[in-house]
Amino acid sequence: MSPTIARPERSHFRWTVCALLFFATTISYVDRQVLSMLAKTLEVHIGWTANEYGSITSAFATAYGVGLLGAGRLLDKFGTRIGFAIAVGVWSAAAMMHAAATTAFTFGIARALLGLGESANFPACIKTVAEWFPKRQRGLATGLFNCGSNIGAMLTILVVPWMAEKWGWQSAFLGTGAIGFIWLATWMILYKQPHLHPKVSVEELALIQSDPPDKVESVTWRRVLPKRETWAFAMGKFFTDPVWWFYLFWLPKYLQDTYHLPLAAANLLHDIRLPMLILYLAADVGSVAGGWLSGSLINRGWSINAARKTAMLICALSVLPVLYAPYAGNMWILIAILSLAMAAHQGWSANLFTTPSDMFPRVAVGSVVGIGAAMGALGNALMLKAAGLIVTWTKSYFILFMICGSAYLVALGIIHLLSPRLEQAKLD
């Protein structure tokens, strides 16, 4: 702490930082969700097939994964302030480029650039949480910023159909992409490290730094890549991230194909917006509840290992009813099942994202999250391409829902095998 900084008597500025992370995540999901909301519209205007749509979404996931391989390491080396700013600038420009696309191929290029820029979002958010919050508050902070993914999806549902109907589909990409540059300016003005920030009180800084200090100064990939703890997180991402991305990119199309819902109608009750809003509102509740649950158990004296894995087991069991989704028949029964599944996914994700900071020192968190998220992106690319092929070949979503229902218990079993106690990895 610098003695030259005039500090307030009391502060809670770490929650302002959490709010910035929430808005960044919201913007990133708005930008990536525009395409899924307009998929059926663009299928008519551009003329792509289900298989080509699968390739377009897979291009995003592939570029996202490639970007993650470098994003974590760059954030560890250069810090979150500059690294995050560059990423948001890149993805916002790429989002606006979609308006100029005219073929499936050019949409794929725009999606790839968007994925490359957005790859830094979650590594930057997780690293920032590790820098600004003690371990006992990280689950809640992660759950709160992760709500941005659901809020972003809900904003897209409300705004994009209206913009597309009023000004054409291009306006949706231009308008949503421009918002990122407003966030970028705000981030550069407000963000500094906790010990350098004049709005952080001595009391708050002591809370932020209350965990034992890290014993290492720098960590290379060579040191974290062979660790079982790295692969516990990475395999958790590989098996469960694709489920969420399937929901993001294919659910609107599934509802329109199966229940013939229009993109926008005069009455909100008669188009795709209301069921999609319900799904993402449920996911929001799950995100906060999952982070709160593990933090509450830790405060009651549970070990970090027991608290995190208990919360994740509850989420994994809550996903199982999605196995019945292909047989639902009634749209509102389907929405109830998917609401529980999406809430459970977000609760799972809030806890999974905290495990790198549970098992590694702060200086290694960005690299571990980058490796894990890259594995998640690989799973996403495979799932999204497979979805296009499966729907084309079988004219059914049955196999996809079977994968969605079983992935979490498989992932939790692998995590427990690789890291039975979520102990700190031995890097020396």
PDB file of N, CA, C and O in Angstrom, residues 307-377:
ATOM      1  N   ALA A 307     -17.441 -28.018   0.088  1.00  0.00           N
ATOM      2  CA  ALA A 307     -18.441 -27.018  -0.287  1.00  0.00           C
ATOM      3  C   ALA A 307     -18.597 -26.919  -1.801  1.00  0.00           C
ATOM      4  O   ALA A 307     -19.723 -26.934  -2.324  1.00  0.00           O
ATOM      5  N   ARG A 308     -17.474 -26.805  -2.510  1.00  0.00           N
ATOM      6  CA  ARG A 308     -17.545 -26.672  -3.973  1.00  0.00           C
ATOM      7  C   ARG A 308     -18.181 -27.916  -4.605  1.00  0.00           C
ATOM      8  O   ARG A 308     -19.073 -27.815  -5.453  1.00  0.00           O
ATOM      9  N   LYS A 309     -17.734 -29.098  -4.194  1.00  0.00           N
ATOM     10  CA  LYS A 309     -18.203 -30.318  -4.845  1.00  0.00           C
ATOM     11  C   LYS A 309     -19.640 -30.655  -4.472  1.00  0.00           C
ATOM     12  O   LYS A 309     -20.378 -31.218  -5.292  1.00  0.00           O
ATOM     13  N   THR A 310     -20.054 -30.306  -3.263  1.00  0.00           N
ATOM     14  CA  THR A 310     -21.455 -30.512  -2.900  1.00  0.00           C
ATOM     15  C   THR A 310     -22.355 -29.637  -3.757  1.00  0.00           C
ATOM     16  O   THR A 310     -23.387 -30.098  -4.275  1.00  0.00           O
ATOM     17  N   ALA A 311     -21.972 -28.385  -3.908  1.00  0.00           N
ATOM     18  CA  ALA A 311     -22.748 -27.477  -4.755  1.00  0.00           C
ATOM     19  C   ALA A 311     -22.787 -27.983  -6.200  1.00  0.00           C
ATOM     20  O   ALA A 311     -23.836 -27.958  -6.864  1.00  0.00           O
ATOM     21  N   MET A 312     -21.656 -28.460  -6.701  1.00  0.00           N
ATOM     22  CA  MET A 312     -21.600 -28.960  -8.074  1.00  0.00           C
ATOM     23  C   MET A 312     -22.413 -30.246  -8.244  1.00  0.00           C
ATOM     24  O   MET A 312     -23.030 -30.471  -9.287  1.00  0.00           O
ATOM     25  N   LEU A 313     -22.431 -31.110  -7.220  1.00  0.00           N
ATOM     26  CA  LEU A 313     -23.234 -32.340  -7.291  1.00  0.00           C
ATOM     27  C   LEU A 313     -24.721 -32.012  -7.352  1.00  0.00           C
ATOM     28  O   LEU A 313     -25.470 -32.613  -8.142  1.00  0.00           O
ATOM     29  N   ILE A 314     -25.153 -31.055  -6.541  1.00  0.00           N
ATOM     30  CA  ILE A 314     -26.566 -30.647  -6.560  1.00  0.00           C
ATOM     31  C   ILE A 314     -26.936 -30.136  -7.954  1.00  0.00           C
ATOM     32  O   ILE A 314     -27.992 -30.461  -8.498  1.00  0.00           O
ATOM     33  N   CYS A 315     -26.046 -29.344  -8.541  1.00  0.00           N
ATOM     34  CA  CYS A 315     -26.295 -28.823  -9.895  1.00  0.00           C
ATOM     35  C   CYS A 315     -26.334 -29.943 -10.927  1.00  0.00           C
ATOM     36  O   CYS A 315     -27.203 -29.961 -11.811  1.00  0.00           O
ATOM     37  N   ALA A 316     -25.405 -30.895 -10.822  1.00  0.00           N
ATOM     38  CA  ALA A 316     -25.350 -31.998 -11.781  1.00  0.00           C
ATOM     39  C   ALA A 316     -26.617 -32.854 -11.719  1.00  0.00           C
ATOM     40  O   ALA A 316     -27.140 -33.294 -12.756  1.00  0.00           O
ATOM     41  N   LEU A 317     -27.132 -33.081 -10.521  1.00  0.00           N
ATOM     42  CA  LEU A 317     -28.363 -33.861 -10.379  1.00  0.00           C
ATOM     43  C   LEU A 317     -29.577 -33.085 -10.898  1.00  0.00           C
ATOM     44  O   LEU A 317     -30.517 -33.680 -11.445  1.00  0.00           O
ATOM     45  N   SER A 318     -29.532 -31.768 -10.760  1.00  0.00           N
ATOM     46  CA  SER A 318     -30.652 -30.936 -11.214  1.00  0.00           C
ATOM     47  C   SER A 318     -30.763 -30.879 -12.735  1.00  0.00           C
ATOM     48  O   SER A 318     -31.814 -30.504 -13.268  1.00  0.00           O
ATOM     49  N   VAL A 319     -29.692 -31.237 -13.424  1.00  0.00           N
ATOM     50  CA  VAL A 319     -29.694 -31.229 -14.890  1.00  0.00           C
ATOM     51  C   VAL A 319     -30.377 -32.465 -15.464  1.00  0.00           C
ATOM     52  O   VAL A 319     -30.896 -32.433 -16.589  1.00  0.00           O
ATOM     53  N   LEU A 320     -30.419 -33.546 -14.714  1.00  0.00           N
ATOM     54  CA  LEU A 320     -30.876 -34.837 -15.248  1.00  0.00           C
ATOM     55  C   LEU A 320     -32.260 -34.802 -15.915  1.00  0.00           C
ATOM     56  O   LEU A 320     -32.463 -35.502 -16.921  1.00  0.00           O
ATOM     57  N   PRO A 321     -33.226 -34.023 -15.419  1.00  0.00           N
ATOM     58  CA  PRO A 321     -34.538 -34.021 -16.102  1.00  0.00           C
ATOM     59  C   PRO A 321     -34.490 -33.604 -17.563  1.00  0.00           C
ATOM     60  O   PRO A 321     -35.436 -33.894 -18.309  1.00  0.00           O
ATOM     61  N   VAL A 322     -33.403 -32.965 -18.013  1.00  0.00           N
ATOM     62  CA  VAL A 322     -33.336 -32.556 -19.418  1.00  0.00           C
ATOM     63  C   VAL A 322     -33.296 -33.775 -20.347  1.00  0.00           C
ATOM     64  O   VAL A 322     -33.556 -33.651 -21.546  1.00  0.00           O
ATOM     65  N   LEU A 323     -33.002 -34.943 -19.794  1.00  0.00           N
ATOM     66  CA  LEU A 323     -33.059 -36.170 -20.596  1.00  0.00           C
ATOM     67  C   LEU A 323     -34.472 -36.424 -21.135  1.00  0.00           C
ATOM     68  O   LEU A 323     -34.649 -37.103 -22.150  1.00  0.00           O
ATOM     69  N   TYR A 324     -35.462 -35.860 -20.465  1.00  0.00           N
ATOM     70  CA  TYR A 324     -36.861 -36.037 -20.884  1.00  0.00           C
ATOM     71  C   TYR A 324     -37.283 -35.000 -21.930  1.00  0.00           C
ATOM     72  O   TYR A 324     -38.366 -35.122 -22.518  1.00  0.00           O
ATOM     73  N   ALA A 325     -36.454 -33.999 -22.195  1.00  0.00           N
ATOM     74  CA  ALA A 325     -36.831 -32.884 -23.069  1.00  0.00           C
ATOM     75  C   ALA A 325     -37.384 -33.317 -24.428  1.00  0.00           C
ATOM     76  O   ALA A 325     -38.383 -32.754 -24.888  1.00  0.00           O
ATOM     77  N   PRO A 326     -36.779 -34.306 -25.117  1.00  0.00           N
ATOM     78  CA  PRO A 326     -37.325 -34.679 -26.440  1.00  0.00           C
ATOM     79  C   PRO A 326     -38.736 -35.248 -26.390  1.00  0.00           C
ATOM     80  O   PRO A 326     -39.426 -35.294 -27.405  1.00  0.00           O
ATOM     81  N   TYR A 327     -39.162 -35.688 -25.185  1.00  0.00           N
ATOM     82  CA  TYR A 327     -40.483 -36.303 -25.050  1.00  0.00           C
ATOM     83  C   TYR A 327     -41.508 -35.354 -24.454  1.00  0.00           C
ATOM     84  O   TYR A 327     -42.650 -35.744 -24.203  1.00  0.00           O
ATOM     85  N   ALA A 328     -41.136 -34.112 -24.178  1.00  0.00           N
ATOM     86  CA  ALA A 328     -42.002 -33.189 -23.439  1.00  0.00           C
ATOM     87  C   ALA A 328     -43.343 -32.980 -24.132  1.00  0.00           C
ATOM     88  O   ALA A 328     -44.398 -32.973 -23.490  1.00  0.00           O
ATOM     89  N   GLY A 329     -43.338 -32.770 -25.453  1.00  0.00           N
ATOM     90  CA  GLY A 329     -44.591 -32.578 -26.174  1.00  0.00           C
ATOM     91  C   GLY A 329     -45.171 -31.183 -26.012  1.00  0.00           C
ATOM     92  O   GLY A 329     -45.490 -30.513 -26.990  1.00  0.00           O
ATOM     93  N   ASN A 330     -45.307 -30.718 -24.781  1.00  0.00           N
ATOM     94  CA  ASN A 330     -45.842 -29.390 -24.482  1.00  0.00           C
ATOM     95  C   ASN A 330     -44.699 -28.400 -24.300  1.00  0.00           C
ATOM     96  O   ASN A 330     -43.736 -28.681 -23.581  1.00  0.00           O
ATOM     97  N   MET A 331     -44.811 -27.230 -24.942  1.00  0.00           N
ATOM     98  CA  MET A 331     -43.704 -26.276 -24.894  1.00  0.00           C
ATOM     99  C   MET A 331     -43.405 -25.811 -23.479  1.00  0.00           C
ATOM    100  O   MET A 331     -42.250 -25.658 -23.088  1.00  0.00           O
ATOM    101  N   TRP A 332     -44.437 -25.595 -22.653  1.00  0.00           N
ATOM    102  CA  TRP A 332     -44.195 -25.050 -21.317  1.00  0.00           C
ATOM    103  C   TRP A 332     -43.596 -26.097 -20.378  1.00  0.00           C
ATOM    104  O   TRP A 332     -42.848 -25.754 -19.458  1.00  0.00           O
ATOM    105  N   ILE A 333     -43.892 -27.371 -20.604  1.00  0.00           N
ATOM    106  CA  ILE A 333     -43.189 -28.422 -19.859  1.00  0.00           C
ATOM    107  C   ILE A 333     -41.713 -28.412 -20.240  1.00  0.00           C
ATOM    108  O   ILE A 333     -40.820 -28.514 -19.385  1.00  0.00           O
ATOM    109  N   LEU A 334     -41.453 -28.275 -21.536  1.00  0.00           N
ATOM    110  CA  LEU A 334     -40.068 -28.187 -21.999  1.00  0.00           C
ATOM    111  C   LEU A 334     -39.361 -26.993 -21.379  1.00  0.00           C
ATOM    112  O   LEU A 334     -38.213 -27.109 -20.924  1.00  0.00           O
ATOM    113  N   ILE A 335     -40.017 -25.841 -21.325  1.00  0.00           N
ATOM    114  CA  ILE A 335     -39.403 -24.636 -20.766  1.00  0.00           C
ATOM    115  C   ILE A 335     -39.095 -24.839 -19.280  1.00  0.00           C
ATOM    116  O   ILE A 335     -38.052 -24.406 -18.781  1.00  0.00           O
ATOM    117  N   ALA A 336     -39.987 -25.513 -18.551  1.00  0.00           N
ATOM    118  CA  ALA A 336     -39.731 -25.788 -17.131  1.00  0.00           C
ATOM    119  C   ALA A 336     -38.495 -26.664 -16.953  1.00  0.00           C
ATOM    120  O   ALA A 336     -37.637 -26.400 -16.099  1.00  0.00           O
ATOM    121  N   ILE A 337     -38.379 -27.709 -17.777  1.00  0.00           N
ATOM    122  CA  ILE A 337     -37.222 -28.611 -17.697  1.00  0.00           C
ATOM    123  C   ILE A 337     -35.928 -27.865 -18.037  1.00  0.00           C
ATOM    124  O   ILE A 337     -34.918 -27.985 -17.336  1.00  0.00           O
ATOM    125  N   LEU A 338     -35.969 -27.100 -19.111  1.00  0.00           N
ATOM    126  CA  LEU A 338     -34.776 -26.372 -19.542  1.00  0.00           C
ATOM    127  C   LEU A 338     -34.414 -25.249 -18.574  1.00  0.00           C
ATOM    128  O   LEU A 338     -33.230 -24.932 -18.398  1.00  0.00           O
ATOM    129  N   SER A 339     -35.420 -24.644 -17.929  1.00  0.00           N
ATOM    130  CA  SER A 339     -35.130 -23.602 -16.935  1.00  0.00           C
ATOM    131  C   SER A 339     -34.321 -24.175 -15.789  1.00  0.00           C
ATOM    132  O   SER A 339     -33.334 -23.566 -15.335  1.00  0.00           O
ATOM    133  N   LEU A 340     -34.714 -25.341 -15.294  1.00  0.00           N
ATOM    134  CA  LEU A 340     -33.965 -25.994 -14.220  1.00  0.00           C
ATOM    135  C   LEU A 340     -32.561 -26.355 -14.688  1.00  0.00           C
ATOM    136  O   LEU A 340     -31.575 -26.144 -13.967  1.00  0.00           O
ATOM    137  N   ALA A 341     -32.458 -26.881 -15.905  1.00  0.00           N
ATOM    138  CA  ALA A 341     -31.152 -27.292 -16.429  1.00  0.00           C
ATOM    139  C   ALA A 341     -30.220 -26.101 -16.608  1.00  0.00           C
ATOM    140  O   ALA A 341     -29.024 -26.169 -16.269  1.00  0.00           O
ATOM    141  N   MET A 342     -30.729 -24.989 -17.127  1.00  0.00           N
ATOM    142  CA  MET A 342     -29.879 -23.825 -17.366  1.00  0.00           C
ATOM    143  C   MET A 342     -29.500 -23.138 -16.061  1.00  0.00           C
ATOM    144  O   MET A 342     -28.389 -22.627 -15.909  1.00  0.00           O
ATOM    145  N   ALA A 343     -30.426 -23.125 -15.084  1.00  0.00           N
ATOM    146  CA  ALA A 343     -30.077 -22.605 -13.760  1.00  0.00           C
ATOM    147  C   ALA A 343     -28.985 -23.456 -13.122  1.00  0.00           C
ATOM    148  O   ALA A 343     -28.023 -22.935 -12.535  1.00  0.00           O
ATOM    149  N   ALA A 344     -29.118 -24.771 -13.246  1.00  0.00           N
ATOM    150  CA  ALA A 344     -28.118 -25.678 -12.683  1.00  0.00           C
ATOM    151  C   ALA A 344     -26.768 -25.503 -13.363  1.00  0.00           C
ATOM    152  O   ALA A 344     -25.715 -25.552 -12.711  1.00  0.00           O
ATOM    153  N   HIS A 345     -26.784 -25.299 -14.689  1.00  0.00           N
ATOM    154  CA  HIS A 345     -25.510 -25.083 -15.380  1.00  0.00           C
ATOM    155  C   HIS A 345     -24.799 -23.852 -14.841  1.00  0.00           C
ATOM    156  O   HIS A 345     -23.588 -23.876 -14.612  1.00  0.00           O
ATOM    157  N   GLN A 346     -25.522 -22.768 -14.651  1.00  0.00           N
ATOM    158  CA  GLN A 346     -24.880 -21.539 -14.196  1.00  0.00           C
ATOM    159  C   GLN A 346     -24.385 -21.662 -12.757  1.00  0.00           C
ATOM    160  O   GLN A 346     -23.355 -21.112 -12.398  1.00  0.00           O
ATOM    161  N   GLY A 347     -25.136 -22.393 -11.919  1.00  0.00           N
ATOM    162  CA  GLY A 347     -24.646 -22.662 -10.569  1.00  0.00           C
ATOM    163  C   GLY A 347     -23.386 -23.514 -10.595  1.00  0.00           C
ATOM    164  O   GLY A 347     -22.430 -23.274  -9.845  1.00  0.00           O
ATOM    165  N   TRP A 348     -23.386 -24.522 -11.466  1.00  0.00           N
ATOM    166  CA  TRP A 348     -22.191 -25.352 -11.674  1.00  0.00           C
ATOM    167  C   TRP A 348     -21.018 -24.482 -12.129  1.00  0.00           C
ATOM    168  O   TRP A 348     -19.909 -24.579 -11.605  1.00  0.00           O
ATOM    169  N   SER A 349     -21.261 -23.630 -13.116  1.00  0.00           N
ATOM    170  CA  SER A 349     -20.204 -22.813 -13.690  1.00  0.00           C
ATOM    171  C   SER A 349     -19.608 -21.855 -12.666  1.00  0.00           C
ATOM    172  O   SER A 349     -18.396 -21.645 -12.627  1.00  0.00           O
ATOM    173  N   ALA A 350     -20.448 -21.250 -11.818  1.00  0.00           N
ATOM    174  CA  ALA A 350     -19.956 -20.330 -10.793  1.00  0.00           C
ATOM    175  C   ALA A 350     -18.968 -21.020  -9.866  1.00  0.00           C
ATOM    176  O   ALA A 350     -17.968 -20.427  -9.435  1.00  0.00           O
ATOM    177  N   ASN A 351     -19.220 -22.291  -9.555  1.00  0.00           N
ATOM    178  CA  ASN A 351     -18.311 -23.034  -8.680  1.00  0.00           C
ATOM    179  C   ASN A 351     -17.093 -23.562  -9.426  1.00  0.00           C
ATOM    180  O   ASN A 351     -15.978 -23.531  -8.907  1.00  0.00           O
ATOM    181  N   LEU A 352     -17.298 -24.038 -10.652  1.00  0.00           N
ATOM    182  CA  LEU A 352     -16.167 -24.532 -11.427  1.00  0.00           C
ATOM    183  C   LEU A 352     -15.146 -23.424 -11.672  1.00  0.00           C
ATOM    184  O   LEU A 352     -13.939 -23.652 -11.595  1.00  0.00           O
ATOM    185  N   PHE A 353     -15.623 -22.212 -11.945  1.00  0.00           N
ATOM    186  CA  PHE A 353     -14.721 -21.097 -12.219  1.00  0.00           C
ATOM    187  C   PHE A 353     -13.882 -20.697 -11.006  1.00  0.00           C
ATOM    188  O   PHE A 353     -12.840 -20.053 -11.159  1.00  0.00           O
ATOM    189  N   THR A 354     -14.330 -21.019  -9.811  1.00  0.00           N
ATOM    190  CA  THR A 354     -13.535 -20.664  -8.623  1.00  0.00           C
ATOM    191  C   THR A 354     -12.430 -21.665  -8.341  1.00  0.00           C
ATOM    192  O   THR A 354     -11.500 -21.360  -7.590  1.00  0.00           O
ATOM    193  N   THR A 355     -12.514 -22.865  -8.923  1.00  0.00           N
ATOM    194  CA  THR A 355     -11.535 -23.900  -8.572  1.00  0.00           C
ATOM    195  C   THR A 355     -10.098 -23.568  -8.977  1.00  0.00           C
ATOM    196  O   THR A 355      -9.173 -23.951  -8.246  1.00  0.00           O
ATOM    197  N   PRO A 356      -9.825 -22.871 -10.086  1.00  0.00           N
ATOM    198  CA  PRO A 356      -8.424 -22.509 -10.345  1.00  0.00           C
ATOM    199  C   PRO A 356      -7.817 -21.636  -9.248  1.00  0.00           C
ATOM    200  O   PRO A 356      -6.664 -21.832  -8.859  1.00  0.00           O
ATOM    201  N   SER A 357      -8.598 -20.673  -8.719  1.00  0.00           N
ATOM    202  CA  SER A 357      -8.059 -19.837  -7.643  1.00  0.00           C
ATOM    203  C   SER A 357      -8.021 -20.593  -6.317  1.00  0.00           C
ATOM    204  O   SER A 357      -7.306 -20.194  -5.395  1.00  0.00           O
ATOM    205  N   ASP A 358      -8.790 -21.703  -6.197  1.00  0.00           N
ATOM    206  CA  ASP A 358      -8.684 -22.558  -5.017  1.00  0.00           C
ATOM    207  C   ASP A 358      -7.409 -23.394  -5.063  1.00  0.00           C
ATOM    208  O   ASP A 358      -6.820 -23.696  -4.026  1.00  0.00           O
ATOM    209  N   MET A 359      -6.983 -23.788  -6.267  1.00  0.00           N
ATOM    210  CA  MET A 359      -5.898 -24.764  -6.406  1.00  0.00           C
ATOM    211  C   MET A 359      -4.567 -24.158  -6.822  1.00  0.00           C
ATOM    212  O   MET A 359      -3.543 -24.845  -6.786  1.00  0.00           O
ATOM    213  N   PHE A 360      -4.550 -22.875  -7.243  1.00  0.00           N
ATOM    214  CA  PHE A 360      -3.326 -22.272  -7.762  1.00  0.00           C
ATOM    215  C   PHE A 360      -3.125 -20.870  -7.193  1.00  0.00           C
ATOM    216  O   PHE A 360      -4.098 -20.192  -6.838  1.00  0.00           O
ATOM    217  N   PRO A 361      -1.861 -20.410  -7.104  1.00  0.00           N
ATOM    218  CA  PRO A 361      -1.611 -19.026  -6.695  1.00  0.00           C
ATOM    219  C   PRO A 361      -2.138 -18.053  -7.742  1.00  0.00           C
ATOM    220  O   PRO A 361      -2.321 -18.404  -8.911  1.00  0.00           O
ATOM    221  N   ARG A 362      -2.350 -16.801  -7.331  1.00  0.00           N
ATOM    222  CA  ARG A 362      -2.969 -15.814  -8.216  1.00  0.00           C
ATOM    223  C   ARG A 362      -2.220 -15.654  -9.529  1.00  0.00           C
ATOM    224  O   ARG A 362      -2.831 -15.475 -10.583  1.00  0.00           O
ATOM    225  N   VAL A 363      -0.894 -15.691  -9.484  1.00  0.00           N
ATOM    226  CA  VAL A 363      -0.121 -15.439 -10.698  1.00  0.00           C
ATOM    227  C   VAL A 363      -0.284 -16.535 -11.741  1.00  0.00           C
ATOM    228  O   VAL A 363       0.056 -16.350 -12.907  1.00  0.00           O
ATOM    229  N   ALA A 364      -0.813 -17.696 -11.319  1.00  0.00           N
ATOM    230  CA  ALA A 364      -1.012 -18.802 -12.263  1.00  0.00           C
ATOM    231  C   ALA A 364      -2.455 -18.932 -12.716  1.00  0.00           C
ATOM    232  O   ALA A 364      -2.742 -19.689 -13.645  1.00  0.00           O
ATOM    233  N   VAL A 365      -3.359 -18.190 -12.083  1.00  0.00           N
ATOM    234  CA  VAL A 365      -4.790 -18.377 -12.345  1.00  0.00           C
ATOM    235  C   VAL A 365      -5.137 -18.110 -13.805  1.00  0.00           C
ATOM    236  O   VAL A 365      -5.864 -18.879 -14.442  1.00  0.00           O
ATOM    237  N   GLY A 366      -4.620 -17.020 -14.367  1.00  0.00           N
ATOM    238  CA  GLY A 366      -4.947 -16.679 -15.746  1.00  0.00           C
ATOM    239  C   GLY A 366      -4.552 -17.777 -16.716  1.00  0.00           C
ATOM    240  O   GLY A 366      -5.311 -18.122 -17.634  1.00  0.00           O
ATOM    241  N   SER A 367      -3.362 -18.347 -16.533  1.00  0.00           N
ATOM    242  CA  SER A 367      -2.903 -19.408 -17.424  1.00  0.00           C
ATOM    243  C   SER A 367      -3.745 -20.668 -17.280  1.00  0.00           C
ATOM    244  O   SER A 367      -4.097 -21.321 -18.272  1.00  0.00           O
ATOM    245  N   VAL A 368      -4.085 -21.031 -16.051  1.00  0.00           N
ATOM    246  CA  VAL A 368      -4.889 -22.228 -15.825  1.00  0.00           C
ATOM    247  C   VAL A 368      -6.290 -22.045 -16.408  1.00  0.00           C
ATOM    248  O   VAL A 368      -6.825 -22.941 -17.073  1.00  0.00           O
ATOM    249  N   VAL A 369      -6.881 -20.875 -16.167  1.00  0.00           N
ATOM    250  CA  VAL A 369      -8.205 -20.603 -16.720  1.00  0.00           C
ATOM    251  C   VAL A 369      -8.148 -20.608 -18.251  1.00  0.00           C
ATOM    252  O   VAL A 369      -9.049 -21.123 -18.919  1.00  0.00           O
ATOM    253  N   GLY A 370      -7.067 -20.058 -18.816  1.00  0.00           N
ATOM    254  CA  GLY A 370      -6.920 -20.055 -20.267  1.00  0.00           C
ATOM    255  C   GLY A 370      -6.846 -21.459 -20.836  1.00  0.00           C
ATOM    256  O   GLY A 370      -7.501 -21.771 -21.836  1.00  0.00           O
ATOM    257  N   ILE A 371      -6.071 -22.338 -20.196  1.00  0.00           N
ATOM    258  CA  ILE A 371      -5.962 -23.718 -20.653  1.00  0.00           C
ATOM    259  C   ILE A 371      -7.313 -24.428 -20.540  1.00  0.00           C
ATOM    260  O   ILE A 371      -7.767 -25.110 -21.467  1.00  0.00           O
ATOM    261  N   GLY A 372      -7.970 -24.256 -19.388  1.00  0.00           N
ATOM    262  CA  GLY A 372      -9.261 -24.896 -19.183  1.00  0.00           C
ATOM    263  C   GLY A 372     -10.317 -24.389 -20.146  1.00  0.00           C
ATOM    264  O   GLY A 372     -11.096 -25.164 -20.711  1.00  0.00           O
ATOM    265  N   ALA A 373     -10.344 -23.075 -20.332  1.00  0.00           N
ATOM    266  CA  ALA A 373     -11.339 -22.510 -21.233  1.00  0.00           C
ATOM    267  C   ALA A 373     -11.058 -22.906 -22.678  1.00  0.00           C
ATOM    268  O   ALA A 373     -11.988 -23.041 -23.482  1.00  0.00           O
ATOM    269  N   ALA A 374      -9.779 -23.099 -23.031  1.00  0.00           N
ATOM    270  CA  ALA A 374      -9.453 -23.582 -24.377  1.00  0.00           C
ATOM    271  C   ALA A 374      -9.995 -24.995 -24.582  1.00  0.00           C
ATOM    272  O   ALA A 374     -10.520 -25.321 -25.658  1.00  0.00           O
ATOM    273  N   MET A 375      -9.899 -25.820 -23.548  1.00  0.00           N
ATOM    274  CA  MET A 375     -10.491 -27.163 -23.647  1.00  0.00           C
ATOM    275  C   MET A 375     -12.010 -27.080 -23.757  1.00  0.00           C
ATOM    276  O   MET A 375     -12.643 -27.837 -24.496  1.00  0.00           O
ATOM    277  N   GLY A 376     -12.600 -26.135 -23.023  1.00  0.00           N
ATOM    278  CA  GLY A 376     -14.030 -25.923 -23.147  1.00  0.00           C
ATOM    279  C   GLY A 376     -14.410 -25.501 -24.556  1.00  0.00           C
ATOM    280  O   GLY A 376     -15.402 -25.963 -25.120  1.00  0.00           O
ATOM    281  N   ALA A 377     -13.597 -24.602 -25.139  1.00  0.00           N
ATOM    282  CA  ALA A 377     -13.866 -24.135 -26.499  1.00  0.00           C
ATOM    283  C   ALA A 377     -13.713 -25.261 -27.517  1.00  0.00           C
ATOM    284  O   ALA A 377     -14.449 -25.322 -28.506  1.00  0.00           O
TER     285      ALA A 377
END
